[in-house]
Amino acid sequence: ELQTEGFAGFIPSRTCDRLPAIVNRVCGCNPPCSVCGDGKEVDFPDAVIEFPGQPAIACGDLQTLGYIGSISVGQCERLPDLIDEVCGCDPRTPDPTPNPTRPPTPGPTRAPTPGPTNPPCDICGEDMSMSMGNPDAIVEFPGQPAITCEQLQAEGSAGFIPTGQCDRLPAI
């Protein structure tokens, strides 16, 4: 629906220019990051930290935002030094090794349906679809119906998003 309305010219260019920030914030298009640094997690998830000009946030919530890709790489790289004193950052306890399992048998493949001629578009940027931390998040573009990040990615993968618009989606 969103793509159809874009093709029809129903999305004003000033709105289209804001799409990257909306998609990235809601869909979590940044790579996952550990706010305490690689291999570490917060010791005090209920502790509250404040940054100038930002609302106070619990350390555990900040850590979750990092894991789902809602914090840019540049910001994430600076966080360990800023939060260690309040949140405490210790190396992670490794997860137990799971028992081996047999992979599921794939189901039948449906015949492809004719589609648009645009190349596939990854809304988080090239090779970033595996890092979408919040696929069920709802993206709302002004004047458009709400759509989940997963649905938006499916439209992009199917070629329903023109290259010119696709190139703008992951930019921050």
Coordinates of C-alpha atoms in Angstrom, one line a residue:
E1 CA 0.0 0.0 0.0
L2 CA 2.7 2.4 1.0
Q3 CA 4.6 1.8 -2.2
T4 CA 1.6 2.1 -4.4
E5 CA 0.8 5.5 -2.9
G6 CA 4.5 6.5 -3.4
F7 CA 4.3 5.6 -7.1
A8 CA 1.1 7.6 -7.4
G9 CA 2.8 10.7 -5.9
F10 CA 0.8 10.7 -2.7
I11 CA 3.9 11.0 -0.5
P12 CA 5.2 14.6 -0.6
S13 CA 8.9 14.9 -1.1
R14 CA 9.3 16.6 2.3
T15 CA 7.8 13.5 3.9
C16 CA 9.9 11.2 1.8
D17 CA 13.1 13.0 3.0
R18 CA 12.1 12.1 6.6
L19 CA 11.6 8.4 5.9
P20 CA 15.1 7.2 6.7
A21 CA 15.0 8.5 10.2
I22 CA 11.5 7.1 10.8
V23 CA 12.4 3.7 9.4
N24 CA 15.7 3.4 11.2
R25 CA 14.4 4.5 14.6
V26 CA 11.3 2.2 14.5
C27 CA 12.7 -0.8 12.7
G28 CA 16.1 -0.9 14.5
C29 CA 18.2 -0.8 11.4
N30 CA 21.5 -0.3 13.1
P31 CA 23.6 -3.4 13.8
P32 CA 23.0 -4.8 17.3
C33 CA 25.4 -3.4 19.9
S34 CA 26.4 -4.0 23.4
V35 CA 26.2 -0.7 25.3
C36 CA 28.8 -1.9 27.7
G37 CA 31.2 -3.0 24.9
D38 CA 31.8 -6.4 23.3
G39 CA 31.2 -9.4 25.5
K40 CA 29.8 -7.3 28.4
E41 CA 26.4 -6.5 29.8
V42 CA 25.0 -4.2 32.4
D43 CA 25.2 -5.4 36.0
F44 CA 22.5 -3.0 37.3
P45 CA 19.6 -3.1 34.8
D46 CA 17.3 -1.1 37.2
A47 CA 19.9 1.7 37.7
V48 CA 18.9 4.9 36.0
I49 CA 21.3 7.0 33.8
E50 CA 20.8 10.4 32.5
F51 CA 22.4 12.1 29.5
P52 CA 22.1 15.9 28.9
G53 CA 19.1 16.7 26.8
Q54 CA 17.6 13.2 27.0
P55 CA 15.1 11.6 29.4
A56 CA 16.4 9.4 32.1
I57 CA 16.6 5.7 31.1
A58 CA 17.1 2.4 33.0
C59 CA 20.4 0.7 32.1
G60 CA 18.5 -2.5 31.2
D61 CA 16.3 -0.5 28.8
L62 CA 19.3 1.1 27.2
Q63 CA 20.9 -2.3 26.8
T64 CA 17.8 -3.6 25.1
L65 CA 17.8 -0.6 22.7
G66 CA 21.3 -1.5 21.8
Y67 CA 20.6 -5.2 21.2
I68 CA 17.6 -4.4 18.9
G69 CA 19.6 -1.9 16.8
S70 CA 18.0 1.3 17.9
I71 CA 21.3 3.0 18.8
S72 CA 23.6 4.2 16.0
V73 CA 27.1 2.7 15.8
G74 CA 28.8 6.0 16.7
Q75 CA 26.7 6.5 19.8
C76 CA 27.1 2.9 20.8
E77 CA 30.9 3.1 20.6
R78 CA 30.9 6.0 23.1
L79 CA 28.5 4.5 25.6
P80 CA 30.7 2.0 27.6
D81 CA 32.8 4.8 29.1
L82 CA 29.8 6.9 29.8
I83 CA 27.6 4.2 31.6
D84 CA 30.1 1.9 33.3
E85 CA 30.0 3.8 36.6
V86 CA 26.2 3.8 36.9
C87 CA 25.2 0.6 35.0
G88 CA 28.3 -1.6 35.8
C89 CA 29.7 -3.5 32.8
D90 CA 31.0 -7.1 33.3
P91 CA 31.8 -9.8 30.8
R92 CA 28.8 -11.8 29.7
T93 CA 28.3 -15.4 31.0
P94 CA 28.4 -17.6 27.9
D95 CA 25.1 -19.3 26.9
P96 CA 25.0 -23.1 27.4
T97 CA 25.6 -25.1 24.2
P98 CA 22.3 -26.3 22.9
N99 CA 21.8 -30.0 22.0
P100 CA 22.1 -30.7 18.3
T101 CA 18.9 -30.7 16.3
R102 CA 18.0 -31.9 12.8
P103 CA 17.0 -29.0 10.5
P104 CA 13.4 -28.9 9.4
T105 CA 12.4 -30.3 6.0
P106 CA 11.7 -27.3 3.7
G107 CA 8.1 -27.0 2.4
P108 CA 7.2 -26.8 -1.3
T109 CA 8.3 -23.7 -3.1
R110 CA 5.6 -21.7 -4.8
A111 CA 6.0 -20.6 -8.4
P112 CA 7.0 -16.9 -8.5
T113 CA 4.4 -14.4 -9.5
P114 CA 5.3 -11.6 -12.0
G115 CA 6.3 -8.5 -10.1
P116 CA 7.8 -5.1 -10.5
T117 CA 11.1 -4.5 -12.2
N118 CA 12.9 -2.7 -9.4
P119 CA 15.9 -4.5 -7.8
P120 CA 15.4 -5.9 -4.3
C121 CA 15.7 -3.2 -1.6
D122 CA 16.9 -3.8 2.0
I123 CA 15.3 -1.1 4.1
C124 CA 18.2 -1.2 6.6
G125 CA 20.8 -1.0 3.9
E126 CA 22.8 -3.5 2.0
D127 CA 23.4 -6.8 3.8
M128 CA 21.7 -5.5 6.9
S129 CA 18.3 -7.4 6.8
M130 CA 19.6 -9.9 9.4
S131 CA 20.2 -7.2 11.9
M132 CA 16.6 -5.8 11.9
G133 CA 16.1 -5.8 15.6
N134 CA 12.5 -4.9 15.7
P135 CA 10.6 -6.5 12.7
D136 CA 7.1 -6.1 14.4
A137 CA 7.6 -2.4 15.0
I138 CA 5.1 -0.2 13.2
V139 CA 6.3 2.5 10.8
E140 CA 4.0 5.4 10.3
F141 CA 4.6 7.8 7.5
P142 CA 2.4 10.9 7.5
G143 CA -0.6 10.4 5.4
Q144 CA 0.0 6.7 4.9
P145 CA -1.4 3.5 6.5
A146 CA 0.8 2.0 9.2
I147 CA 3.1 -0.8 8.1
T148 CA 5.4 -3.2 10.1
C149 CA 9.1 -3.1 9.5
E150 CA 8.8 -6.7 8.3
Q151 CA 6.1 -5.9 5.8
L152 CA 8.2 -2.9 4.5
Q153 CA 11.2 -5.2 4.1
A154 CA 9.0 -7.7 2.2
E155 CA 7.9 -4.9 -0.2
G156 CA 11.5 -3.9 -0.6
S157 CA 12.7 -7.5 -1.2
A158 CA 9.9 -8.0 -3.8
G159 CA 11.1 -4.9 -5.7
F160 CA 8.1 -2.7 -4.8
I161 CA 10.3 0.2 -3.6
P162 CA 12.1 2.2 -6.4
T163 CA 15.8 2.4 -6.2
G164 CA 15.7 6.2 -5.6
Q165 CA 13.5 5.8 -2.5
C166 CA 15.3 2.6 -1.3
D167 CA 18.7 4.4 -1.3
R168 CA 17.2 7.0 1.2
L169 CA 15.6 4.5 3.7
P170 CA 18.7 3.4 5.7
A171 CA 20.5 6.8 5.7
I172 CA 21.0 8.4 9.1

